[in-house]
Coordinates of C-alpha atoms and ligand atoms in Angstrom, one line a residue:
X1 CA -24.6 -24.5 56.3
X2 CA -26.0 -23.5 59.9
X3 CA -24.5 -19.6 59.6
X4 CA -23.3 -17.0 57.4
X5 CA -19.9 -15.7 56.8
X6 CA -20.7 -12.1 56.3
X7 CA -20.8 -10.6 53.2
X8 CA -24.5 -9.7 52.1
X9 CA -25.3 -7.6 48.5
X10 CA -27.8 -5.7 50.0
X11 CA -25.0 -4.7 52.8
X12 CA -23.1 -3.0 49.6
X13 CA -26.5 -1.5 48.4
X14 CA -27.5 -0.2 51.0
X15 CA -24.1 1.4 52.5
X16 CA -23.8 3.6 49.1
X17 CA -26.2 5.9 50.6
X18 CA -25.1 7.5 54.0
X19 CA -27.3 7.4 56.0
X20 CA -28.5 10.5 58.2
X21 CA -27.6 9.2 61.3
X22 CA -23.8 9.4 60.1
X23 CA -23.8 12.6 58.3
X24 CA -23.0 15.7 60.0
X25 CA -25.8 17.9 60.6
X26 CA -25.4 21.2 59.8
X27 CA -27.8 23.9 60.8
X28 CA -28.7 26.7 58.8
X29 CA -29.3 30.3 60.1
X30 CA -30.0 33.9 58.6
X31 CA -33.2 36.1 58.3
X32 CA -35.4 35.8 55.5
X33 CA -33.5 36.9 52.0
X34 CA -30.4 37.2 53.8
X35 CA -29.1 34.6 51.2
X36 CA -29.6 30.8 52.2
X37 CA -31.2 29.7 49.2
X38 CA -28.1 31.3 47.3
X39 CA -25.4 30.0 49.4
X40 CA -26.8 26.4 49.2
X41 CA -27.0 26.7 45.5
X42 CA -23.4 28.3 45.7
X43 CA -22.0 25.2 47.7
X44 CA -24.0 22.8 45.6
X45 CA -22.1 23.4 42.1
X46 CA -19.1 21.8 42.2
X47 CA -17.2 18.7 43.7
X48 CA -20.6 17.5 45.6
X49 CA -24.2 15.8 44.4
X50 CA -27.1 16.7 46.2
X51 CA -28.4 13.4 46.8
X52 CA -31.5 14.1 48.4
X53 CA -34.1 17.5 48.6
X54 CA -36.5 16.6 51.3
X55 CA -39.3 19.2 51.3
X56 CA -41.4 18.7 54.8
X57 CA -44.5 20.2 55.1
X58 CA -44.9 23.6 54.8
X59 CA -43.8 23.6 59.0
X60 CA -41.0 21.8 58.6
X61 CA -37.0 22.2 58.4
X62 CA -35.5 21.6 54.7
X63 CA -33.5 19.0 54.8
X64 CA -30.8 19.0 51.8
X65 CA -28.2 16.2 52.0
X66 CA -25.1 16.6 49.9
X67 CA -21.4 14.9 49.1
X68 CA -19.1 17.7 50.3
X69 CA -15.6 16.3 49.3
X70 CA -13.1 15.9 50.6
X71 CA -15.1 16.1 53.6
X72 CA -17.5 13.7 53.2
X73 CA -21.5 13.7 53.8
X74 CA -23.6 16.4 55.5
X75 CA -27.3 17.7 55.5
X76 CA -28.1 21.1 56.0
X77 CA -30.9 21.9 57.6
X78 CA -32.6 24.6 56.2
X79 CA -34.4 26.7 58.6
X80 CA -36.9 29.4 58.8
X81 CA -35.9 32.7 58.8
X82 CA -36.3 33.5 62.5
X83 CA -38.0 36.9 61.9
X84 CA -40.4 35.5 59.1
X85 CA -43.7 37.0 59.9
X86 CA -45.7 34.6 57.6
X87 CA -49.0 33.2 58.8
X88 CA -47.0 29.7 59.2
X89 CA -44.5 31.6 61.2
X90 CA -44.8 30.7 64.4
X91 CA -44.5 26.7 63.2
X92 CA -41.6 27.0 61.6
X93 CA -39.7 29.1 64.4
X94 CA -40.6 26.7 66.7
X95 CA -39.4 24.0 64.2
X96 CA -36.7 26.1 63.6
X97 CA -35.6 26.4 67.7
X98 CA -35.5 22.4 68.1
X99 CA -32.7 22.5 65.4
X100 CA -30.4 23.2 68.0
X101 CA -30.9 19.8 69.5
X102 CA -29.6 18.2 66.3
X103 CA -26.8 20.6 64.7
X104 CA -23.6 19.2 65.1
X105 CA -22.1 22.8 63.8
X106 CA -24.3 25.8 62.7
X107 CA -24.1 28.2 60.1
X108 CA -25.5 31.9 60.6
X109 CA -25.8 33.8 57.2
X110 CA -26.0 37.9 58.0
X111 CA -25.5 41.1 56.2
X112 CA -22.8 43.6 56.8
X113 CA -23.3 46.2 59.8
X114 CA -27.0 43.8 60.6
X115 CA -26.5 42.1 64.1
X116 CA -29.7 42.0 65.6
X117 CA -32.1 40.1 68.6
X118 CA -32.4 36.8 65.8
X119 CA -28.6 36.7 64.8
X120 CA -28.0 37.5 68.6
X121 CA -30.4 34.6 69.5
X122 CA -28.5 31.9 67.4
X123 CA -25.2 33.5 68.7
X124 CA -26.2 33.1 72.3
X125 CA -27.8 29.4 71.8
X126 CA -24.6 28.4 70.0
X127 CA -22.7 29.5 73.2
X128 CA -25.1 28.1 75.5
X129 CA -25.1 24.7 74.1
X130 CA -21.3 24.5 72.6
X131 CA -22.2 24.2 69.2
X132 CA -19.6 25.4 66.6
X133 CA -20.4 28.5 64.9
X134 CA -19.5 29.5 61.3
X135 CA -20.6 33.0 60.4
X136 CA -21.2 34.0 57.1
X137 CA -21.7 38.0 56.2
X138 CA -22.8 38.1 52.6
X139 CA -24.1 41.0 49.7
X140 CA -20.7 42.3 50.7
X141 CA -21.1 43.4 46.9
X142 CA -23.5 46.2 47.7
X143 CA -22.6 46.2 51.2
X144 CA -19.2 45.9 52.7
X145 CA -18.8 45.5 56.1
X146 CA -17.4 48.5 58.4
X147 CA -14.0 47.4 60.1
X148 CA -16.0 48.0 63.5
X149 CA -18.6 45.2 62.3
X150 CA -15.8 42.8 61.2
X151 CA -13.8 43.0 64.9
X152 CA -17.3 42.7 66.6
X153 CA -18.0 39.6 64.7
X154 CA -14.7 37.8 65.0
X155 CA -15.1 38.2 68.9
X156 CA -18.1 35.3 68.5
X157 CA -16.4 33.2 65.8
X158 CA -13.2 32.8 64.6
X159 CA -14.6 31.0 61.4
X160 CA -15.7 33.8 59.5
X161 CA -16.3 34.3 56.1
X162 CA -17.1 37.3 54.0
X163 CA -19.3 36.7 50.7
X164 CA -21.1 37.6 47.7
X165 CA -23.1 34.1 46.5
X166 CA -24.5 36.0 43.5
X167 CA -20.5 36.3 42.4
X168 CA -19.9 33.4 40.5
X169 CA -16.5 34.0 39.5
X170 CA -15.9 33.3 43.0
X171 CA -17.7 31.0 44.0
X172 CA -14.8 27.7 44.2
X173 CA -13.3 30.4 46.5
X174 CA -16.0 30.9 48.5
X175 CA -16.6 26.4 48.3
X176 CA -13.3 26.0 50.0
X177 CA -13.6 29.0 52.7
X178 CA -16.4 27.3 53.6
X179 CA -15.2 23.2 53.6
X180 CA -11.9 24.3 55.2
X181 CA -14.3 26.3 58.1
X182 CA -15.9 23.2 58.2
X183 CA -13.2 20.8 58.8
X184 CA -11.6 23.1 61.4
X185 CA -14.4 23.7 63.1
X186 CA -16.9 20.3 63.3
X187 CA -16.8 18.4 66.4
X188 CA -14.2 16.4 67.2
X189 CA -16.4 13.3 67.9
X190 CA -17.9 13.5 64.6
X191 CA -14.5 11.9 63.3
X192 CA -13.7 9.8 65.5
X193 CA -16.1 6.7 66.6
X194 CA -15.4 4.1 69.1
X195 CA -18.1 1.1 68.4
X196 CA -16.1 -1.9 68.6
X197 CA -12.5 -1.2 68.5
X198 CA -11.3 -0.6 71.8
X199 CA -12.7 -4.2 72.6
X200 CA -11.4 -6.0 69.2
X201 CA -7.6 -6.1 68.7
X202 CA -6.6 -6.7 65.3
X203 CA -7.2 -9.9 64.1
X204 CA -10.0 -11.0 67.1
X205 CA -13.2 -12.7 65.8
X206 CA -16.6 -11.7 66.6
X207 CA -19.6 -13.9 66.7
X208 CA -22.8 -11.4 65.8
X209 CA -26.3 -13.0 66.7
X210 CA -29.1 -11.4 64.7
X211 CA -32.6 -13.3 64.7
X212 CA -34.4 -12.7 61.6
X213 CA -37.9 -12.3 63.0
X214 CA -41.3 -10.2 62.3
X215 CA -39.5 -7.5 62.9
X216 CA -36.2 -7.8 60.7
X217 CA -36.6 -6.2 57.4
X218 CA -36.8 -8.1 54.1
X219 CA -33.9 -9.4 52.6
X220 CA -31.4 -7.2 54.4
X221 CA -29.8 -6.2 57.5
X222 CA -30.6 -3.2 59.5
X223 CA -28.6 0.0 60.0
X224 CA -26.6 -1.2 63.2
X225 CA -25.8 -4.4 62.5
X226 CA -24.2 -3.1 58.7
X227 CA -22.8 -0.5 60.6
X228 CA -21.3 -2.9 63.5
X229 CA -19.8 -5.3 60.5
X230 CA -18.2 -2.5 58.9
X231 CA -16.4 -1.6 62.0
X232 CA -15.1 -4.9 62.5
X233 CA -13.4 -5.0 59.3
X234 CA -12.0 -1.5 60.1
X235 CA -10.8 -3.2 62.6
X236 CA -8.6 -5.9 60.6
X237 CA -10.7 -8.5 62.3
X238 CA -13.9 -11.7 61.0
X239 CA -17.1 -11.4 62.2
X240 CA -19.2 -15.1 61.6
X241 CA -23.2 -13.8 61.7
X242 CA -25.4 -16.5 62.6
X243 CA -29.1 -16.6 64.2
X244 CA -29.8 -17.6 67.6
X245 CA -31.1 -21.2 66.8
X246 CA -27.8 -22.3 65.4
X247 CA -25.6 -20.2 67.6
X248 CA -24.8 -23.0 69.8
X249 CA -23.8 -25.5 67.0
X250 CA -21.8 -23.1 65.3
X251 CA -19.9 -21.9 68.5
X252 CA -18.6 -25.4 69.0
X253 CA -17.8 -25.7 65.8
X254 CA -15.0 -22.8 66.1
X255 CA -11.7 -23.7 67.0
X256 CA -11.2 -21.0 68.9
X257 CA -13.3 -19.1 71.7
X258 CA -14.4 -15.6 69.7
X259 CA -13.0 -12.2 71.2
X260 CA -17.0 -11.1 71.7
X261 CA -20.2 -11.8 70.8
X262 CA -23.0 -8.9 70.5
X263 CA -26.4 -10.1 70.1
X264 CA -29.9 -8.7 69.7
X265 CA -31.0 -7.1 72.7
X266 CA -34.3 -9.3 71.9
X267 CA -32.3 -12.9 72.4
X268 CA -30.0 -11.9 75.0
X269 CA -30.9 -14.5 77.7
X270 CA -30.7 -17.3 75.2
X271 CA -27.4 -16.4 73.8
X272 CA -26.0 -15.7 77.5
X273 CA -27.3 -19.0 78.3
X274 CA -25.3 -20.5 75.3
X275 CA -21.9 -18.8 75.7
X276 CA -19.1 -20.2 77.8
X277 CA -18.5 -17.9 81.0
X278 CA -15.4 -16.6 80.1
X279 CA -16.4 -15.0 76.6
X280 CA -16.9 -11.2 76.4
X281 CA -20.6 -10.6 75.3
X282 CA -22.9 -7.6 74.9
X283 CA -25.9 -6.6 72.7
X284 CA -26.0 -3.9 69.7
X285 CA -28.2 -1.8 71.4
X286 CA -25.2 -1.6 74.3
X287 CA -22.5 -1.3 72.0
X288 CA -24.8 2.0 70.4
X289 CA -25.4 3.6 73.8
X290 CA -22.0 4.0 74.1
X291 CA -21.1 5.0 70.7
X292 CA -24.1 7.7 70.7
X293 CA -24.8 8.5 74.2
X294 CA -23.7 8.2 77.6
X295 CA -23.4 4.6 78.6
X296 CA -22.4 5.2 81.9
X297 CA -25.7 7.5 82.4
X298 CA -28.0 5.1 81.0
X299 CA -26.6 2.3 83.4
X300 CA -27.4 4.6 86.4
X301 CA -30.7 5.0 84.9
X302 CA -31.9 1.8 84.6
X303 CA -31.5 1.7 88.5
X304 CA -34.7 3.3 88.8
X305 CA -36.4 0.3 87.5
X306 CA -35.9 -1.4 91.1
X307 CA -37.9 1.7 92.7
X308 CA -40.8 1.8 90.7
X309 CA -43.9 1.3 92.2
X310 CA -47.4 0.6 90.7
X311 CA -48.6 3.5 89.1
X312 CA -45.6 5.0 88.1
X313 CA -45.5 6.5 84.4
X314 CA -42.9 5.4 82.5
X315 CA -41.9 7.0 78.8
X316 CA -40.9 4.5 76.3
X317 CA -39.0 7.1 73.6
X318 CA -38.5 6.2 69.9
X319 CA -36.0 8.1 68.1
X320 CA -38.6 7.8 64.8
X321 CA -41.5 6.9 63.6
X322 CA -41.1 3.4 62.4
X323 CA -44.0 1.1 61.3
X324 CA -44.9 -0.9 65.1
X325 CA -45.8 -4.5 64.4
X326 CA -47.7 -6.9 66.5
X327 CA -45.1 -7.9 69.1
X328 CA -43.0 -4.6 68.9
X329 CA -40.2 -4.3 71.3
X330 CA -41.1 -0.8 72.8
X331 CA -45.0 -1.2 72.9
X332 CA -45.5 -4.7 73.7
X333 CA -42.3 -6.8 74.7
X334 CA -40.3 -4.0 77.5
X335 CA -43.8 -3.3 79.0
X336 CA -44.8 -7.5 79.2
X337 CA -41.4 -7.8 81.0
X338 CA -41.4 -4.9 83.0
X339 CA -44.9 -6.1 84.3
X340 CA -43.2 -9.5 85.3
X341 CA -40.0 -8.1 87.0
X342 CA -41.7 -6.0 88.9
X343 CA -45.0 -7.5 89.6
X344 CA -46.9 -4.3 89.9
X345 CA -49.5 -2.7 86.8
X346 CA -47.5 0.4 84.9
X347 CA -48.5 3.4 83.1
X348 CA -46.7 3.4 80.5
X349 CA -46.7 5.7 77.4
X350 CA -44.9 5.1 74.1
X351 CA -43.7 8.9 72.4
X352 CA -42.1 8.6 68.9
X353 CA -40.2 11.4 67.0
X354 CA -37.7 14.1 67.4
X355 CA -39.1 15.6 70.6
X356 CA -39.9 14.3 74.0
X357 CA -43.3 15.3 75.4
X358 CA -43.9 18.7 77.1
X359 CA -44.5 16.8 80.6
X360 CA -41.1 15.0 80.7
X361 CA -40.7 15.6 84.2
X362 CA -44.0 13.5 85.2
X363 CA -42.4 10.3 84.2
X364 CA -40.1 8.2 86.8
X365 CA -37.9 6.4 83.7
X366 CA -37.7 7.5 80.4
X367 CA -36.7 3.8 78.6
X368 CA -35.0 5.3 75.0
X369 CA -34.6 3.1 71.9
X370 CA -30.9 2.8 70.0
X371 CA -31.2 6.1 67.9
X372 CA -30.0 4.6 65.4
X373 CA -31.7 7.2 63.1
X374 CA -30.4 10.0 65.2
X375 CA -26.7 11.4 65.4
X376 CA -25.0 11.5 68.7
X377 CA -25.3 15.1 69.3
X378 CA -29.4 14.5 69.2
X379 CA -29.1 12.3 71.4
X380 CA -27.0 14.0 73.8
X381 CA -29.4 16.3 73.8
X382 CA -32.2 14.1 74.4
X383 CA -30.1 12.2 77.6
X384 CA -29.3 16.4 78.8
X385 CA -33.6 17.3 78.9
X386 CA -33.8 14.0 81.3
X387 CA -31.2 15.6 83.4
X388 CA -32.6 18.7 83.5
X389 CA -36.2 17.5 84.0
X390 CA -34.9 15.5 86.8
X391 CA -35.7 11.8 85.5
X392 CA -33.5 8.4 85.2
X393 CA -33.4 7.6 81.4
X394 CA -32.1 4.3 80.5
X395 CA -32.1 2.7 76.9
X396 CA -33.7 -1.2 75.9
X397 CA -30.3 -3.0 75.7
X398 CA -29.9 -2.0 79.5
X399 CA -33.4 -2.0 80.4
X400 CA -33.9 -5.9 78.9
X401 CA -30.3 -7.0 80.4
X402 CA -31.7 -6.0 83.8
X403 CA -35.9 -7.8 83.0
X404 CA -33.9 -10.6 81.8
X405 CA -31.3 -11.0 84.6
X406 CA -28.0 -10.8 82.4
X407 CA -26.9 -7.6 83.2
X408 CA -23.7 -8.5 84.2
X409 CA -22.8 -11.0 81.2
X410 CA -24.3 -8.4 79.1
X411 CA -21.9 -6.0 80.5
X412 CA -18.5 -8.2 81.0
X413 CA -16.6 -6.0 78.5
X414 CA -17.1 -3.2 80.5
X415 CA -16.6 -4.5 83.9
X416 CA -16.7 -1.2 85.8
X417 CA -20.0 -0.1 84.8
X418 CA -21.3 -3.5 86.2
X419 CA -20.0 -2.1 89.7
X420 CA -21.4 1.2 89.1
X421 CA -24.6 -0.7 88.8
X422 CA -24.6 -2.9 91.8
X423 CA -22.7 0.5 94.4
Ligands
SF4_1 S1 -33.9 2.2 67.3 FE1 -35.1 4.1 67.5 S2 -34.4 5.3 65.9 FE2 -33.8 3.2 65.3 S3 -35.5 2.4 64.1 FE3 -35.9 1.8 66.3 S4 -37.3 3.5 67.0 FE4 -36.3 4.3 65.1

């Protein structure tokens, strides 16, 4: 049997986790003993597991993932108190600031008739960058809040909750205030994705070309590919998942021409080279540009790669800090090819992790990886610095369509973006 109908165990083992990527990250606010510890503890009792308690170091963000039903998985991120004084202070503030970039909703925890510059500062940030703000005034026990605190505080949120997480007769009270804030108030995005099913009517097949190479993890699938089968079956449609040796064979096999084919970014030319003309096809790392960025951004980045000239710094940016291997993608394979489309020696500089470097705008392309360890509203972020720093930012499905000369096949289900390309 040249392919593989889908339908892997370690698909099912590995899905029963969420993964971070596709939880919603909330960010967690409030001066030191204002309560955090007790509210967490508070939302933790009932109806939810904590799954995971990720201690960083002593600089980092806590990182507590949960099951919050109904509404489904979340990680707080547990910040430093913003007016912590502490010799690791300064750290964790900074730490604490970059959680902005990630929070797809935040949560500020105050005291009654206590609204000062650090509740002011996540106020204002929240504005600034459109974040959804729940705020929480607890100890309302031993201090009720003044009807002149309560009318200031509803003109910055609407979602606002009064509390006492030390009172535990009321805390499944105080577990639905809370989950009903959240699901009024989270993104709108966050609920609904668009990966595949614009382009996949019900009942299409998909063909899905994944080499299992150095770089493919043992025995399973990674996060993208699981996450692009699932979608297809959401879709009431088949997905066949075959490597690219036997792709050919197996596509004249079918009895009918599939709907689409997505690929590895890594095989692209050989699968465009083995699919009929008139079959949609695109790559993962495409299809996840779209779903978690801004496609049509990253397209008008990548036409910076015919400017460059020798000597120009590029910035290959990982989302993470994965194990490289010999022939990785970001460090060895995008700069080989980059060297041969454009026949002139580049700098180029690999950054990995949640932050760019502090000299973004020196750079002439920033060439990102798929994210697919970060949400979308990281990401957005990440795509916004660029803008403001003034520099082209493309990601590697676009950037290797373009080294590899299949740009347009790779883009045939989005046919205007092609144009925008070529204007
Ligand atoms: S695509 Fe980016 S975020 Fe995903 S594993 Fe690779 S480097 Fe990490």
């Amino acid at each position: 049997m040249p392919f593989a109908i889908i339908l892997n165990i370690n698909i099912l083992i590995i899905m029963q986790e969420t993964p971070k990527a596709l939880r919603l990250q909330i960010g967690l606010f409030g001066r030191t003993n204002v309560g955090k510890s007790s509210f967490l503890n508070c939302i933790a009792n009932q109806n939810i597991s904590i799954v995971s308690d990720i201690a960083g170091t002593t600089t980092d963000v806590v990182e507590k993932s949960m099951e919050l039903l109904p509404f489904g998985p979340v990680t707080f991120l547990d910040t430093a108190g913003l007016d912590d004084n502490s010799v690791l202070a300064e750290a964790r503030i900074n730490k604490t600031k970059k959680i902005f970039n990630r929070a797809d909703i935040i949560v500020l925890i105050c005291e009654a008739d206590k609204w000062g510059e650090n509740e002011e500062y996540v106020r204002i940030q929240s504005e600034n960058l459109k974040i959804p703000l729940i705020i929480i005034i607890n100890k309302i026990d031993i201090n009720p809040p003044s009807e002149a605190f309560l009318k200031k505080i509803r003109l910055f949120s609407s979602a606002l909750i009064t509390a006492s997480f030390i009172d535990l007769e009321n805390a499944e009270n105080l577990r639905n205030d809370f989950k009903k804030a959240l699901i009024e108030n989270s993104p709108k995005d966050y609920f609904s994705s668009n990966l595949l099913g614009d382009l996949l009517p019900s009942g299409s097949l998909a063909v899905f070309v994944i080499p299992i190479d150095l770089e493919a993890p043992k025995g399973r699938l990674i996060l993208p590919q699981v996450q692009a089968i699932r979608d297809v079956l959401d879709n009431d449609s088949a997905v066949v998942v075959v490597k690219e040796k036997e792709y050919a064979e197996m596509l004249s096999r079918l009895n009918q021409a599939p709907n689409l084919v997505v690929c590895d970014s890594q095989v692209i030319a050989r699968v465009v080279a083995d699919t009929p003309e008139n079959v949609k096809l695109t790559s993962f790392s495409i299809l996840f540009s779209r779903l978690k960025g801004d496609l049509e951004e990253f397209i008008k980045g990548a036409i910076a790669i015919e400017k460059l000239q020798a000597g120009d710094k590029i910035l290959v940016a990982e989302a993470c800090t994965h194990h490289a291997i010999q022939d990785d993608i970001g460090r060895v394979k995008i700069p080989r090819w980059l060297l041969q489309y454009t026949g002139v020696a580049l700098n180029i500089e690999t950054f990995a992790g949640h932050d760019y470097p502090d000299n973004l705008e020196d750079y002439k392309l920033v060439i990102h990886c798929g994210g697919c360890m970060i949400n979308r509203k990281e990401m957005m972020s990440r795509l916004r610095q660029c803008k403001l720093a003034n520099v082209p930012i493309t990601n590697y499905g676009i950037c290797i369509s373009v080294l590899q000369g299949v740009l347009r096949r790779a883009l045939s289900p989005f046919p205007e973006l092609y144009e925008l390309y070529m204007k």
